Amino acid sequence: MTSEESLGPVPLRKDRTTVLGYPRRDLLTIVIGMPLLGLLLGLALPPLARWLSTSPVLPWRGPIEFAGSLDKPWQTAIAVGLGLVAGLLIAVTEMAETLKLKLTNQELAVEQHERTRTIERARVSAVFLDGKNLVVLDETSRQFTRGVHEAAAPVLAEAFRSHGYPWRDSDPHASLFSRWIPGAPGLPAEAHAVLAARKVALKSKAGEDVRDLGETMQGLGYVVRDEGKDQYWRPLAAGADETG
């Protein structure tokens, strides 16, 4: 029995919109905390490097001694500025990676990586959390979206269910996944080639390439997800809109 069935029907919210962005407390931590942390690290780097350089056993001695030599005021100012910029970049990247959701009784809009996509509620076959990732499947069991959202699971569940979306406790197609083994039967050569390229992209942490190659796999009729360093795949599920 799914959570949706066990909790009974939930009355739909009247014609209103629910927006789920970055939680305010976490947003302040990212927007203010990360730049501040970068600034402090930039300020502390030269004296810390000078202290570390006194160690007789020190990896990367050259770069550390160089950082310790930055003792002039203008050099310290540059280090602080670089730390501040690095903190801002981390904050911007973190916010770009996180899903922003807008739900109505008619459709779901998802903003991620400066791109907004929408899907009609009637086309959504399942919504669930896979670890830290929120996953939305369409009527073919294709992943319409997959990404991290910082809201707590009960908040997400209540928001989706109150607008009539099929929230699930887990992936209803989890049993269909198989670990990818290069050249193993069950996949065409083209899909093996895409997964091999995706493995390289994962290793080099090329996030955009990983996403694009995942979309390519879906175009071939397969869904991909990762567990640690391993890739898992499944075919699009027949009758997915009736699952659950």
Short mmCIF file of N, CA and C in Angstrom, two decimals, residues 142-220:
data_model
loop_
_atom_site.label_atom_id
_atom_site.label_comp_id
_atom_site.label_asym_id
_atom_site.label_seq_id
_atom_site.Cartn_x
_atom_site.Cartn_y
_atom_site.Cartn_z
N ARG A 142 9.40 8.21 -17.83
CA ARG A 142 10.60 9.00 -18.10
C ARG A 142 10.78 10.02 -16.98
N GLN A 143 12.03 10.29 -16.61
CA GLN A 143 12.30 11.30 -15.59
C GLN A 143 12.12 12.69 -16.19
N PHE A 144 10.99 13.32 -15.84
CA PHE A 144 10.77 14.70 -16.28
C PHE A 144 11.79 15.61 -15.63
N THR A 145 12.06 15.37 -14.35
CA THR A 145 13.10 16.13 -13.67
C THR A 145 13.68 15.29 -12.55
N ARG A 146 14.91 15.59 -12.21
CA ARG A 146 15.60 14.93 -11.11
C ARG A 146 16.61 15.92 -10.55
N GLY A 147 16.52 16.22 -9.27
CA GLY A 147 17.46 17.16 -8.68
C GLY A 147 17.21 17.33 -7.20
N VAL A 148 18.15 17.99 -6.56
CA VAL A 148 18.08 18.20 -5.11
C VAL A 148 17.12 19.33 -4.79
N HIS A 149 16.28 19.12 -3.80
CA HIS A 149 15.48 20.20 -3.23
C HIS A 149 15.71 20.19 -1.73
N GLU A 150 15.91 21.37 -1.15
CA GLU A 150 16.31 21.46 0.25
C GLU A 150 15.16 21.33 1.23
N ALA A 151 13.92 21.35 0.76
CA ALA A 151 12.79 21.23 1.68
C ALA A 151 12.74 19.82 2.27
N ALA A 152 12.20 19.70 3.47
CA ALA A 152 12.08 18.40 4.13
C ALA A 152 11.06 17.53 3.39
N ALA A 153 11.25 16.23 3.48
CA ALA A 153 10.38 15.29 2.77
C ALA A 153 8.90 15.50 3.10
N PRO A 154 8.51 15.68 4.39
CA PRO A 154 7.08 15.88 4.68
C PRO A 154 6.51 17.14 4.02
N VAL A 155 7.34 18.17 3.90
CA VAL A 155 6.88 19.41 3.26
C VAL A 155 6.61 19.16 1.78
N LEU A 156 7.54 18.47 1.12
CA LEU A 156 7.36 18.15 -0.30
C LEU A 156 6.14 17.26 -0.50
N ALA A 157 6.02 16.23 0.33
CA ALA A 157 4.91 15.29 0.18
C ALA A 157 3.57 16.01 0.34
N GLU A 158 3.46 16.85 1.35
CA GLU A 158 2.20 17.54 1.61
C GLU A 158 1.86 18.48 0.45
N ALA A 159 2.87 19.19 -0.07
CA ALA A 159 2.64 20.13 -1.15
C ALA A 159 2.14 19.41 -2.41
N PHE A 160 2.82 18.33 -2.79
CA PHE A 160 2.41 17.62 -4.01
C PHE A 160 1.05 16.96 -3.83
N ARG A 161 0.82 16.30 -2.71
CA ARG A 161 -0.44 15.60 -2.51
C ARG A 161 -1.61 16.56 -2.44
N SER A 162 -1.39 17.75 -1.85
CA SER A 162 -2.48 18.71 -1.74
C SER A 162 -2.91 19.26 -3.08
N HIS A 163 -2.06 19.13 -4.09
CA HIS A 163 -2.43 19.56 -5.44
C HIS A 163 -2.79 18.37 -6.33
N GLY A 164 -2.88 17.17 -5.75
CA GLY A 164 -3.35 16.02 -6.49
C GLY A 164 -2.30 15.24 -7.24
N TYR A 165 -1.01 15.48 -6.94
CA TYR A 165 0.06 14.73 -7.62
C TYR A 165 0.29 13.39 -6.92
N PRO A 166 0.66 12.36 -7.66
CA PRO A 166 0.83 11.01 -7.07
C PRO A 166 2.16 10.86 -6.34
N TRP A 167 2.21 11.32 -5.11
CA TRP A 167 3.42 11.19 -4.29
C TRP A 167 3.60 9.74 -3.87
N ARG A 168 4.84 9.23 -3.96
CA ARG A 168 5.15 7.86 -3.56
C ARG A 168 6.27 7.86 -2.52
N ASP A 169 6.29 6.82 -1.69
CA ASP A 169 7.34 6.69 -0.69
C ASP A 169 8.68 6.33 -1.32
N SER A 170 8.65 5.71 -2.50
CA SER A 170 9.88 5.28 -3.16
C SER A 170 9.60 5.15 -4.66
N ASP A 171 10.63 4.85 -5.41
CA ASP A 171 10.51 4.69 -6.86
C ASP A 171 9.65 3.46 -7.16
N PRO A 172 8.51 3.62 -7.82
CA PRO A 172 7.67 2.46 -8.12
C PRO A 172 8.28 1.51 -9.15
N HIS A 173 9.35 1.95 -9.82
CA HIS A 173 9.99 1.12 -10.83
C HIS A 173 11.40 0.68 -10.41
N ALA A 174 11.68 0.74 -9.11
CA ALA A 174 13.02 0.44 -8.62
C ALA A 174 13.47 -0.97 -9.00
N SER A 175 12.54 -1.92 -9.04
CA SER A 175 12.91 -3.31 -9.30
C SER A 175 13.36 -3.53 -10.75
N LEU A 176 13.12 -2.56 -11.62
CA LEU A 176 13.48 -2.72 -13.03
C LEU A 176 14.93 -2.33 -13.32
N PHE A 177 15.61 -1.71 -12.36
CA PHE A 177 16.96 -1.21 -12.61
C PHE A 177 17.99 -2.35 -12.58
N SER A 178 18.96 -2.25 -13.47
CA SER A 178 20.09 -3.18 -13.52
C SER A 178 21.38 -2.38 -13.52
N ARG A 179 22.41 -2.89 -12.84
CA ARG A 179 23.71 -2.21 -12.86
C ARG A 179 24.34 -2.34 -14.24
N TRP A 180 24.86 -1.22 -14.71
CA TRP A 180 25.47 -1.24 -16.04
C TRP A 180 26.82 -1.95 -16.01
N ILE A 181 26.95 -2.93 -16.89
CA ILE A 181 28.21 -3.63 -17.11
C ILE A 181 28.55 -3.48 -18.58
N PRO A 182 29.68 -2.88 -18.93
CA PRO A 182 30.01 -2.64 -20.34
C PRO A 182 29.90 -3.91 -21.17
N GLY A 183 29.13 -3.81 -22.26
CA GLY A 183 29.02 -4.91 -23.19
C GLY A 183 28.04 -5.99 -22.79
N ALA A 184 27.43 -5.89 -21.59
CA ALA A 184 26.52 -6.94 -21.14
C ALA A 184 25.26 -6.94 -22.00
N PRO A 185 24.63 -8.10 -22.19
CA PRO A 185 23.41 -8.15 -22.99
C PRO A 185 22.28 -7.39 -22.31
N GLY A 186 21.30 -7.00 -23.11
CA GLY A 186 20.15 -6.27 -22.59
C GLY A 186 20.09 -4.84 -23.06
N LEU A 187 21.22 -4.30 -23.52
CA LEU A 187 21.28 -2.94 -24.03
C LEU A 187 21.87 -2.95 -25.44
N PRO A 188 21.38 -2.08 -26.33
CA PRO A 188 22.00 -1.97 -27.65
C PRO A 188 23.37 -1.30 -27.56
N ALA A 189 24.18 -1.47 -28.59
CA ALA A 189 25.53 -0.90 -28.60
C ALA A 189 25.51 0.61 -28.42
N GLU A 190 24.51 1.27 -28.98
CA GLU A 190 24.42 2.74 -28.85
C GLU A 190 24.25 3.15 -27.40
N ALA A 191 23.42 2.41 -26.65
CA ALA A 191 23.22 2.74 -25.25
C ALA A 191 24.48 2.47 -24.44
N HIS A 192 25.20 1.40 -24.75
CA HIS A 192 26.47 1.12 -24.07
C HIS A 192 27.45 2.27 -24.31
N ALA A 193 27.48 2.79 -25.53
CA ALA A 193 28.40 3.89 -25.85
C ALA A 193 28.05 5.14 -25.06
N VAL A 194 26.76 5.43 -24.92
CA VAL A 194 26.33 6.61 -24.16
C VAL A 194 26.70 6.45 -22.69
N LEU A 195 26.49 5.28 -22.12
CA LEU A 195 26.81 5.06 -20.72
C LEU A 195 28.32 5.09 -20.48
N ALA A 196 29.10 4.63 -21.45
CA ALA A 196 30.56 4.71 -21.32
C ALA A 196 31.00 6.18 -21.30
N ALA A 197 30.41 7.00 -22.17
CA ALA A 197 30.74 8.43 -22.18
C ALA A 197 30.27 9.10 -20.90
N ARG A 198 29.11 8.67 -20.39
CA ARG A 198 28.59 9.25 -19.16
C ARG A 198 29.47 8.90 -17.97
N LYS A 199 30.04 7.68 -17.97
CA LYS A 199 30.95 7.29 -16.90
C LYS A 199 32.16 8.21 -16.86
N VAL A 200 32.69 8.57 -18.01
CA VAL A 200 33.81 9.50 -18.08
C VAL A 200 33.40 10.87 -17.55
N ALA A 201 32.21 11.31 -17.94
CA ALA A 201 31.72 12.61 -17.48
C ALA A 201 31.51 12.62 -15.97
N LEU A 202 31.01 11.52 -15.41
CA LEU A 202 30.85 11.43 -13.95
C LEU A 202 32.19 11.52 -13.25
N LYS A 203 33.18 10.81 -13.79
CA LYS A 203 34.50 10.80 -13.16
C LYS A 203 35.14 12.18 -13.18
N SER A 204 34.91 12.92 -14.25
CA SER A 204 35.49 14.26 -14.37
C SER A 204 34.58 15.33 -13.78
N LYS A 205 33.43 14.91 -13.20
CA LYS A 205 32.46 15.82 -12.58
C LYS A 205 31.96 16.88 -13.54
N ALA A 206 31.73 16.46 -14.79
CA ALA A 206 31.18 17.36 -15.81
C ALA A 206 29.66 17.26 -15.75
N GLY A 207 29.06 18.02 -14.84
CA GLY A 207 27.64 17.90 -14.56
C GLY A 207 26.74 18.08 -15.75
N GLU A 208 27.03 19.07 -16.59
CA GLU A 208 26.18 19.32 -17.75
C GLU A 208 26.23 18.15 -18.73
N ASP A 209 27.42 17.59 -18.95
CA ASP A 209 27.54 16.43 -19.83
C ASP A 209 26.80 15.23 -19.25
N VAL A 210 26.89 15.04 -17.93
CA VAL A 210 26.18 13.93 -17.29
C VAL A 210 24.68 14.05 -17.54
N ARG A 211 24.14 15.26 -17.36
CA ARG A 211 22.71 15.48 -17.58
C ARG A 211 22.33 15.25 -19.04
N ASP A 212 23.13 15.79 -19.95
CA ASP A 212 22.81 15.66 -21.37
C ASP A 212 22.84 14.20 -21.82
N LEU A 213 23.81 13.45 -21.32
CA LEU A 213 23.91 12.04 -21.70
C LEU A 213 22.78 11.23 -21.07
N GLY A 214 22.33 11.64 -19.89
CA GLY A 214 21.15 11.00 -19.29
C GLY A 214 19.91 11.22 -20.14
N GLU A 215 19.77 12.45 -20.68
CA GLU A 215 18.66 12.74 -21.58
C GLU A 215 18.77 11.94 -22.87
N THR A 216 20.00 11.75 -23.35
CA THR A 216 20.20 10.94 -24.55
C THR A 216 19.73 9.50 -24.30
N MET A 217 20.06 8.97 -23.12
CA MET A 217 19.61 7.61 -22.78
C MET A 217 18.08 7.54 -22.76
N GLN A 218 17.43 8.56 -22.22
CA GLN A 218 15.97 8.55 -22.20
C GLN A 218 15.41 8.60 -23.61
N GLY A 219 16.11 9.32 -24.50
CA GLY A 219 15.69 9.33 -25.89
C GLY A 219 15.79 7.96 -26.54
N LEU A 220 16.70 7.13 -26.02
CA LEU A 220 16.85 5.76 -26.52
C LEU A 220 15.89 4.79 -25.84
#
